[in-house]
mmCIF file of C-alpha atoms in Angstrom:
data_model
loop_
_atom_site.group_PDB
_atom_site.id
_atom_site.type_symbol
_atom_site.label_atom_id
_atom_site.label_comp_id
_atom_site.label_asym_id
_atom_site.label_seq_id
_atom_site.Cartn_x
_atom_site.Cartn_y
_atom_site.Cartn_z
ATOM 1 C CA UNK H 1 128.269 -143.248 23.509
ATOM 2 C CA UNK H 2 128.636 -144.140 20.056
ATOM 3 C CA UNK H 3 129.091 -141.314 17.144
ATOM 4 C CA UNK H 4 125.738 -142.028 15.666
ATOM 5 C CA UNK H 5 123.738 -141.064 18.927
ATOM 6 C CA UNK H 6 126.402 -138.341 19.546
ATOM 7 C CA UNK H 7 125.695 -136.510 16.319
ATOM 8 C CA UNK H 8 121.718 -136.749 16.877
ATOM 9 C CA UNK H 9 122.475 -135.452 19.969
ATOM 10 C CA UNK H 10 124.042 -132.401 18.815
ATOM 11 C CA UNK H 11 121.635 -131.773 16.201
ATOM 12 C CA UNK H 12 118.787 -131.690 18.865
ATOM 13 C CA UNK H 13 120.943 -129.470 21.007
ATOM 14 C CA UNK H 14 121.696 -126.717 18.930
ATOM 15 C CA UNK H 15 119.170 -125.443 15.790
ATOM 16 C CA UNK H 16 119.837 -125.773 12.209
ATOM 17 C CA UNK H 17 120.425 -121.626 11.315
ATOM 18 C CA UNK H 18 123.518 -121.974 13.536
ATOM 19 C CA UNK H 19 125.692 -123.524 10.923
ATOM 20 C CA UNK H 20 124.025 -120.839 8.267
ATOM 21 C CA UNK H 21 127.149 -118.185 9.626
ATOM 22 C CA UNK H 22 129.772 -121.478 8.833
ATOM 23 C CA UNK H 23 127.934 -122.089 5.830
ATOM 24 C CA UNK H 24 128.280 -118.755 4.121
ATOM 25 C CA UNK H 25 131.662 -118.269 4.860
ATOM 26 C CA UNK H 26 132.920 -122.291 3.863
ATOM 27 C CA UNK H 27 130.781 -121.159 0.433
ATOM 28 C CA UNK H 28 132.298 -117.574 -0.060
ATOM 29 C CA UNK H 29 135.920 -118.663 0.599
ATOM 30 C CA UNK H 30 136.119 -122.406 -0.503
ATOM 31 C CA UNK H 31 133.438 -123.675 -2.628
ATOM 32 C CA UNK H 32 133.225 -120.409 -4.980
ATOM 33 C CA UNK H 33 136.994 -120.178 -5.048
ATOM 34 C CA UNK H 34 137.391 -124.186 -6.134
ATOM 35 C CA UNK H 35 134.304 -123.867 -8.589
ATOM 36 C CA UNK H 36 135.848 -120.130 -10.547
ATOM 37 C CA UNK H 37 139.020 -122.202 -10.439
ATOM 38 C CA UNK H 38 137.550 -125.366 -12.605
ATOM 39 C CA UNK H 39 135.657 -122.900 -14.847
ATOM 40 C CA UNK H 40 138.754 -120.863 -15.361
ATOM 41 C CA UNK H 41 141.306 -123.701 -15.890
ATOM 42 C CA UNK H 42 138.945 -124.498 -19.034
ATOM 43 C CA UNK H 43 139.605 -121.056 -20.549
ATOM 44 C CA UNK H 44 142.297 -118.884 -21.799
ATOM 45 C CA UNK H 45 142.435 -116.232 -19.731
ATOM 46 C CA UNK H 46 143.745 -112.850 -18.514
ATOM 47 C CA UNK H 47 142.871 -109.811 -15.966
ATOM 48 C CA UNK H 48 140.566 -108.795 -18.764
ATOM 49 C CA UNK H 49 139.113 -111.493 -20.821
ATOM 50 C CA UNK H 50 138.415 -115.399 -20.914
ATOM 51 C CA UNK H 51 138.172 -117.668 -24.188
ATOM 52 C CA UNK H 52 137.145 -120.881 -23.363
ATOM 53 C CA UNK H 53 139.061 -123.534 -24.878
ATOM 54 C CA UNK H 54 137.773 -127.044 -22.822
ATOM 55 C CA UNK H 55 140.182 -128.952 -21.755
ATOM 56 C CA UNK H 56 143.195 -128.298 -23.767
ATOM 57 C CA UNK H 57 144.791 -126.669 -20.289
ATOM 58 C CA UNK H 58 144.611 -129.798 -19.120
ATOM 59 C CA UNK H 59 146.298 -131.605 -22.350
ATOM 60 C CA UNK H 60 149.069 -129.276 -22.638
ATOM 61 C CA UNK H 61 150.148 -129.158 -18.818
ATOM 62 C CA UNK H 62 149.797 -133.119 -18.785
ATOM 63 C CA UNK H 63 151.832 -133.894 -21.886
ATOM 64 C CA UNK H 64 154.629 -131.050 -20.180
ATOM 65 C CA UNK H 65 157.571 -133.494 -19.852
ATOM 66 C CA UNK H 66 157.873 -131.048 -16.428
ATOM 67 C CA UNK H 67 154.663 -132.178 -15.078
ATOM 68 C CA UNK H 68 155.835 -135.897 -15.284
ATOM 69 C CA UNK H 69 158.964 -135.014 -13.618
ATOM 70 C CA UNK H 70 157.268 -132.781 -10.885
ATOM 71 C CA UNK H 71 154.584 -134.829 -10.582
ATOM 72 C CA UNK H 72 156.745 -137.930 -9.641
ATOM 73 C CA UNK H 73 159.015 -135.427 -7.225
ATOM 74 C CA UNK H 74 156.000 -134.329 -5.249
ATOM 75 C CA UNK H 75 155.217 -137.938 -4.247
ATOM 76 C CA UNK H 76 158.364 -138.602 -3.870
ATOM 77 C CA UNK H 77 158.739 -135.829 -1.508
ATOM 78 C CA UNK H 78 155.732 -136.082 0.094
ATOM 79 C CA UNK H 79 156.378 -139.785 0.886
ATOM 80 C CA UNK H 80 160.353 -139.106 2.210
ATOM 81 C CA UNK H 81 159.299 -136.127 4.494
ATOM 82 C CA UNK H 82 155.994 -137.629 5.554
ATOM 83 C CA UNK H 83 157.331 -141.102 6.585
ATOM 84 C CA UNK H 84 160.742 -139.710 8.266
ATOM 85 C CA UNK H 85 158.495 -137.080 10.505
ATOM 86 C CA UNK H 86 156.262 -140.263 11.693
ATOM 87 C CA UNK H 87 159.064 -142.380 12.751
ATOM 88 C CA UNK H 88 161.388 -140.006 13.846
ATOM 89 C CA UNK H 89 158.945 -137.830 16.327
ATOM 90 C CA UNK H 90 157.711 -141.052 17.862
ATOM 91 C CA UNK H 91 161.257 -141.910 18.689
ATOM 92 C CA UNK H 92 161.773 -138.062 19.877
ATOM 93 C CA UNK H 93 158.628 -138.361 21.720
ATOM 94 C CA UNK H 94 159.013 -141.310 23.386
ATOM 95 C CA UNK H 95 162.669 -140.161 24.740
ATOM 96 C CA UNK H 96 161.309 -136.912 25.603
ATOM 97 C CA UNK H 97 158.172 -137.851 28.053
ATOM 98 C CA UNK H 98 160.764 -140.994 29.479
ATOM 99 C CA UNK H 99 161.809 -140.633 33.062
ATOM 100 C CA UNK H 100 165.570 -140.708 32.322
ATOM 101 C CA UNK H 101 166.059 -137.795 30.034
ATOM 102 C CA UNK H 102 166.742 -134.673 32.093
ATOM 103 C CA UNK H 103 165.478 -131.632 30.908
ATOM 104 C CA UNK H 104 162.709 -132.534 29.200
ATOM 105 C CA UNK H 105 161.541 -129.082 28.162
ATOM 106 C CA UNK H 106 164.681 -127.992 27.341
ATOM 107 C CA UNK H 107 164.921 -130.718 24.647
ATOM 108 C CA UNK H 108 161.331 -130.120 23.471
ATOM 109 C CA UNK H 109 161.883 -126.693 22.658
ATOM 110 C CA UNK H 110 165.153 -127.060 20.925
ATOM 111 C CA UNK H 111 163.465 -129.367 18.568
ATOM 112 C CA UNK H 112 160.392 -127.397 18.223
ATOM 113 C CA UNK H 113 162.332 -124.197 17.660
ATOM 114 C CA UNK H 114 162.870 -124.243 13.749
ATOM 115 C CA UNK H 115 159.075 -124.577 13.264
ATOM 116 C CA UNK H 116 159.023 -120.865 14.433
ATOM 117 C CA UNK H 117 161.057 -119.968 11.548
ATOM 118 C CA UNK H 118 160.046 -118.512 8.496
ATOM 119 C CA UNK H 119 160.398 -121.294 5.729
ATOM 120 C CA UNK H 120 162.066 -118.889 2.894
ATOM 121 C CA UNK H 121 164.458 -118.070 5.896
ATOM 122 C CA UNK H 122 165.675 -121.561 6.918
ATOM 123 C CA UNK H 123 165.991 -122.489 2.933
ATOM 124 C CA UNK H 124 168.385 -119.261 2.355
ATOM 125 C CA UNK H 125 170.041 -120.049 5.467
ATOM 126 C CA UNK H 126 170.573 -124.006 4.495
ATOM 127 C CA UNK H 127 171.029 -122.712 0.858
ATOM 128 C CA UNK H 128 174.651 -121.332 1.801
ATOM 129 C CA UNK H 129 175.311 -123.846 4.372
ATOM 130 C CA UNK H 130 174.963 -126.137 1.344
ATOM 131 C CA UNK H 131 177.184 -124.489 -0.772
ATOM 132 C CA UNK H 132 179.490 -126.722 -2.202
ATOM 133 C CA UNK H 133 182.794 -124.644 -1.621
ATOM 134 C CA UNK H 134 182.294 -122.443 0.887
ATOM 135 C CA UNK H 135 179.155 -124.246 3.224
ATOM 136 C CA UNK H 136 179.439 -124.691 6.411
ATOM 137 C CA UNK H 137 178.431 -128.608 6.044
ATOM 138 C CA UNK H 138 181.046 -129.574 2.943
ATOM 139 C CA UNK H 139 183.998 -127.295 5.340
ATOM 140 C CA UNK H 140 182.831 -130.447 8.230
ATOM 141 C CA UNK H 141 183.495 -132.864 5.528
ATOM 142 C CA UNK H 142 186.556 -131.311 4.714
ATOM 143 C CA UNK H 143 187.967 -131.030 8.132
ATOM 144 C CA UNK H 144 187.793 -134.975 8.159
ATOM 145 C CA UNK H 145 189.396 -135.286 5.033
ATOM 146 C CA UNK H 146 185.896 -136.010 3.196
ATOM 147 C CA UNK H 147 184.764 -134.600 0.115
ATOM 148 C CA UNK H 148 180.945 -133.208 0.705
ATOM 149 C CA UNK H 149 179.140 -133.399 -2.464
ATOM 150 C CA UNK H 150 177.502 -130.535 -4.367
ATOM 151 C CA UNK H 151 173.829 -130.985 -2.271
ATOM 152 C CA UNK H 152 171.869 -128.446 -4.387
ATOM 153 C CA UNK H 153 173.826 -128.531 -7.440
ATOM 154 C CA UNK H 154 173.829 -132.164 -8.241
ATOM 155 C CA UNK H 155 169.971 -133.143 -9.895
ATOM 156 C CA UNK H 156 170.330 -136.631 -7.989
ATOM 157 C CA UNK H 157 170.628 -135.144 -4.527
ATOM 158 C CA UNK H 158 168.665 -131.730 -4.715
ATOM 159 C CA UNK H 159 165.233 -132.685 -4.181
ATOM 160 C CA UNK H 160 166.326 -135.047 -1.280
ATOM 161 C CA UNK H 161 168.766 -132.440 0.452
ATOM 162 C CA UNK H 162 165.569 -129.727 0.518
ATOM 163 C CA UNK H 163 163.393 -132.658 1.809
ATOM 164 C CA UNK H 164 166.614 -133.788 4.765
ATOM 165 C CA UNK H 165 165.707 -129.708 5.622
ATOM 166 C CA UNK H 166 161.823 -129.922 5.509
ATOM 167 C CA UNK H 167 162.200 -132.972 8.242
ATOM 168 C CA UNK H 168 164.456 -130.893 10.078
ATOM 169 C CA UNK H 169 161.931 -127.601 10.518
ATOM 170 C CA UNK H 170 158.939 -130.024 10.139
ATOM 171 C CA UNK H 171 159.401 -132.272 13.062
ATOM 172 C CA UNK H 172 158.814 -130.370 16.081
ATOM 173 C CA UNK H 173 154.777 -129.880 15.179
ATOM 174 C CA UNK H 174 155.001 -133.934 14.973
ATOM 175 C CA UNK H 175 156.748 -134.431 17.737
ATOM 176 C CA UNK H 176 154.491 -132.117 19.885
ATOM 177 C CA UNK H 177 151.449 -134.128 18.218
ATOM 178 C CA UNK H 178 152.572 -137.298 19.693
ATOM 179 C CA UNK H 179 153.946 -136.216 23.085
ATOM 180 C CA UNK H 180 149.982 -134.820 23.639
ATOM 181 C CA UNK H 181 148.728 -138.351 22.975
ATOM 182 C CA UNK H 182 151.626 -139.958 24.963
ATOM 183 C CA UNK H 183 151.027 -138.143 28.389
ATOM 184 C CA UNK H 184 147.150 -138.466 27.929
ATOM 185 C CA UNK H 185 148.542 -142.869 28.437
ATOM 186 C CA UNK H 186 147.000 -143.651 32.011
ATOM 187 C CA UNK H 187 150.625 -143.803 34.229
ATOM 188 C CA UNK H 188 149.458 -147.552 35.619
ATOM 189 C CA UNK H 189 149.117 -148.485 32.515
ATOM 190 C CA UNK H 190 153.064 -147.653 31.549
ATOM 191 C CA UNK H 191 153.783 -148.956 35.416
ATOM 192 C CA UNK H 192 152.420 -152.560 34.200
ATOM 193 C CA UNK H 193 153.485 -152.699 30.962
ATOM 194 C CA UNK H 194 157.488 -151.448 31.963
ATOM 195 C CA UNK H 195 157.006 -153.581 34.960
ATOM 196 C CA UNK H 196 155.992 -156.974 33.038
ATOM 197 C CA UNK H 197 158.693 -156.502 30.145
ATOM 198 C CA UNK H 198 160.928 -153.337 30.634
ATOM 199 C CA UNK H 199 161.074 -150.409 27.854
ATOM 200 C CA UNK H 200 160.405 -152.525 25.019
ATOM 201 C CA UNK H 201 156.996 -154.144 26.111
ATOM 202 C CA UNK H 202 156.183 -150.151 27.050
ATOM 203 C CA UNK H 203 156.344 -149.352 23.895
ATOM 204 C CA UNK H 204 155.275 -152.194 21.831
ATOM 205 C CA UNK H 205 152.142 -152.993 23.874
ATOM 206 C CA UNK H 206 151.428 -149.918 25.460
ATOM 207 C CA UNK H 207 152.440 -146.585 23.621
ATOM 208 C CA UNK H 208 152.492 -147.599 20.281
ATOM 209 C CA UNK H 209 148.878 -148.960 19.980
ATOM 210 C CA UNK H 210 147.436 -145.915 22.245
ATOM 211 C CA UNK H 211 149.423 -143.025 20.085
ATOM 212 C CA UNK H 212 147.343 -144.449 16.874
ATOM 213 C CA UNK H 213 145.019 -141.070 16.551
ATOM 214 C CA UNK H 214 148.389 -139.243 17.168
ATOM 215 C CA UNK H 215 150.022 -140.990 14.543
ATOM 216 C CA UNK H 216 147.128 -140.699 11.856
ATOM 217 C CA UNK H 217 147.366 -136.846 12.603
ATOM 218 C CA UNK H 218 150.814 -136.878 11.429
ATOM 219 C CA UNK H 219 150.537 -139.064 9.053
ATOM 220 C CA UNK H 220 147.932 -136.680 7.355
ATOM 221 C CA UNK H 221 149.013 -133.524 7.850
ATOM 222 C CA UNK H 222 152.396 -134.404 7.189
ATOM 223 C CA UNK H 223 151.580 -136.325 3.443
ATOM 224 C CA UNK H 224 149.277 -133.112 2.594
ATOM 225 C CA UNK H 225 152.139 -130.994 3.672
ATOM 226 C CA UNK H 226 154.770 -133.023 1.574
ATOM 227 C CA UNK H 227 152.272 -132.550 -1.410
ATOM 228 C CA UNK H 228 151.781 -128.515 -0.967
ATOM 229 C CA UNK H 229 155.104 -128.148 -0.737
ATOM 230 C CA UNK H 230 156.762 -124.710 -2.924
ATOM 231 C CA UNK H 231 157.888 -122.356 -0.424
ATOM 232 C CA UNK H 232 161.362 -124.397 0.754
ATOM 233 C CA UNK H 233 161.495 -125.963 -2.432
ATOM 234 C CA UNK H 234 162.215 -122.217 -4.381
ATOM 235 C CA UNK H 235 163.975 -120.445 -1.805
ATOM 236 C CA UNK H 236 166.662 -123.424 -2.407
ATOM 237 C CA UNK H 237 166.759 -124.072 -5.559
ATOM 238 C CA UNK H 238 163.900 -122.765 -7.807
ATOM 239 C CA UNK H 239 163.103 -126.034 -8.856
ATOM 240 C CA UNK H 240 166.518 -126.938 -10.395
ATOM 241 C CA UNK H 241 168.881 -128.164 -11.239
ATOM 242 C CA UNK H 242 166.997 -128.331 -14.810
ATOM 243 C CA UNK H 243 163.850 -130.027 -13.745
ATOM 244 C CA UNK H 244 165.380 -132.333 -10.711
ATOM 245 C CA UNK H 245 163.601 -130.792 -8.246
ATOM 246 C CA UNK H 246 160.336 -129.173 -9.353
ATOM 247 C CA UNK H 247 157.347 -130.203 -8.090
ATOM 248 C CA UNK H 248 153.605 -129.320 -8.955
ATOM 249 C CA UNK H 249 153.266 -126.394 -6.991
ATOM 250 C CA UNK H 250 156.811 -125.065 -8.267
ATOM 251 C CA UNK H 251 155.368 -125.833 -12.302
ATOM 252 C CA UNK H 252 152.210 -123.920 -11.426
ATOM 253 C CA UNK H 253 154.375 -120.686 -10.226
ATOM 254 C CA UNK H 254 156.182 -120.619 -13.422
ATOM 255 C CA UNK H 255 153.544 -120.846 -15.869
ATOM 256 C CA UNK H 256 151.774 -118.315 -14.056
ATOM 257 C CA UNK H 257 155.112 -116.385 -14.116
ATOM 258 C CA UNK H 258 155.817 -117.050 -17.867
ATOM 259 C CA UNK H 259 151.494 -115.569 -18.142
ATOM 260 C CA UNK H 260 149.984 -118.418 -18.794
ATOM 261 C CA UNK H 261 147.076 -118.208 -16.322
ATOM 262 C CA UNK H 262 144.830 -120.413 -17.798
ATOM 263 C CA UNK H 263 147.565 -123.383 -17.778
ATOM 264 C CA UNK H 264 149.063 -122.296 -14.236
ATOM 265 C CA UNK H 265 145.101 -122.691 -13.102
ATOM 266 C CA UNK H 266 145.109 -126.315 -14.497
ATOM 267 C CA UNK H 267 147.614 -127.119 -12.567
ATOM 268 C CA UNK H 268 145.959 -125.801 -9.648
ATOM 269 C CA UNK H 269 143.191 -128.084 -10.180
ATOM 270 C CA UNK H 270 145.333 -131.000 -10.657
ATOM 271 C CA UNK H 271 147.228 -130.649 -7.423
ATOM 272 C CA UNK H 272 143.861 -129.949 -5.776
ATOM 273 C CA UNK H 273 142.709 -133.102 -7.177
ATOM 274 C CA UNK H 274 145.668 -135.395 -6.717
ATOM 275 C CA UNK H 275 145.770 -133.684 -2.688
ATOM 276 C CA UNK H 276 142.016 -134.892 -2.662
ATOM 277 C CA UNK H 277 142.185 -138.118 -4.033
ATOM 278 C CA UNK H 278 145.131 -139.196 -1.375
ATOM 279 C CA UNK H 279 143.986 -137.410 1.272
ATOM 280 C CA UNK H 280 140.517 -138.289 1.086
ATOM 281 C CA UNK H 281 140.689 -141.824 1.200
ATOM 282 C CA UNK H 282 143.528 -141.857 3.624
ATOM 283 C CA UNK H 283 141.178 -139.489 6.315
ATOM 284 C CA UNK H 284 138.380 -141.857 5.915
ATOM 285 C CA UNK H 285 140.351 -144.946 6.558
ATOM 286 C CA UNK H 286 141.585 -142.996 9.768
ATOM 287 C CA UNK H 287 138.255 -142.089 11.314
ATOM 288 C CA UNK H 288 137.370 -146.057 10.629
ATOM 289 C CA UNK H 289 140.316 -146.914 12.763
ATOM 290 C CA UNK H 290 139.464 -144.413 15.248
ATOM 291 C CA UNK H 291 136.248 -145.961 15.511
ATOM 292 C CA UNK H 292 137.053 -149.425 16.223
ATOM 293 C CA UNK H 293 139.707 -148.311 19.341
#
């Protein structure tokens, strides 16, 4: 049954005022939220007042020399954290649901476990094992006669030591992702394919093209993830050195810090726009993909 006859199908099945419950709360918590938030990005505003100004908001937080320099970290980010969770997790979750690993849960659960902790938690926690006299990590180093560098301290490395610690808590939802679509594989299927070529053909032949949907879902929510990013970001380094590691989301929290609510809400719409504009097109190409398996 194709999608087209599916979706008539439903639409015969159940009446049109069921989706009016959906529809008013989608409208009262999304659409009026994202419209307020264009009108208010064009004023100057407070808790009391709004002057509306047009689009200089939008002129003043894009000619911010910040905004370039968070705007080119959050892709970078996104990109680094997003791409390392795909690859890596498949490799996890391809060791994990093999035969020969003992202790299968075991392993899952140790990898899963830092997704259960609070994000301001594990960037405090990696924020001292950082440190570059005293951290656990650089003491390592030491004890092998190495010379750890300064991992939050040094604008080069900052942004990509918080994003080596957002892979770390990050992977376990992947890797559960991708074991659900590899153990859903029909056994003779991996019988045949292991059977005809060993571990490699498996994989190649077998797993790989089958996990697809798995992969898209990590793919996506991993890249939109990489692109919200703030909370790990300031609990390790507030953005800094300087501007080395500020993103969008970091910028916005500022300006509304410094009271600039009107420019902070720009910003808002930005990132709401450049999430939209990735994700949009990326979601659609998905679902095409999905289609044609």
């Amino acid at each position: 049954m194709n999608s087209k006859k599916h979706s008539q199908i439903m639409l015969k099945t159940y009446p049109h005022w069921f989706y009016i419950p959906a529809g008013i709360i989608f409208c009262i918590f999304f659409v009026l939220p994202t419209v307020l938030a264009f009108y208010f990005s064009l004023t100057r505003w407070t808790l009391f007042d709004a002057t509306f100004i047009g689009l200089k908001n939008y002129q003043t937080f894009l000619s911010n020399p910040m905004m370039v320099t968070s705007l080119k970290n959050t892709i970078v980010y996104a990109v680094i954290t997003s791409g390392s969770k795909v690859v890596l997790a498949l490799l996890l979750a391809v060791l994990f649901t093999s035969s020969a690993v003992k202790l299968k849960t075991v392993h899952r659960s140790i990898v899963f476990f830092p997704t259960l902790i609070s994000t301001v938690a594990v960037g405090i926690t990696f924020s001292a094992l950082m440190q570059p006299s005293y951290g656990l990590i650089n003491n390592v180093f030491a004890f092998f006669g190495l010379t750890g560098p300064d991992w939050l301290g040094n604008p080069r490395l900052a942004l990509y030591s918080v994003a080596l610690v957002d892979i770390w808590r990050g992977i376990g939802i992947a890797l559960i992702i991708y074991i659900a679509g590899i153990i859903s594989i029909s056994d003779q299927l991996l019988d045949a394919a292991r059977l005809e070529g060993g571990a490699w053909v498996k994989f190649r032949h077998v797993i790989l093209p089958l996990s697809r949907n798995s992969m898209f879902t990590v793919i996506l929510l991993s890249f939109i993830g990489g692109l919200r990013t703030f909370d790990l970001i300031w609990s390790m380094t507030h953005g800094g050195p300087g501007f080395s590691s500020d993103v969008l989301t970091s910028v916005i929290f500022k300006q509304y810090g410094a009271g600039f609510y009107g420019l902070s809400t720009a910003g808002n719409v930005v990132l709401f726009l450049l999430v939209t504009v990735i994700a949009y097109p990326m979601m659609s190409f998905f679902n095409r993909k999905e289609l044609d398996l």
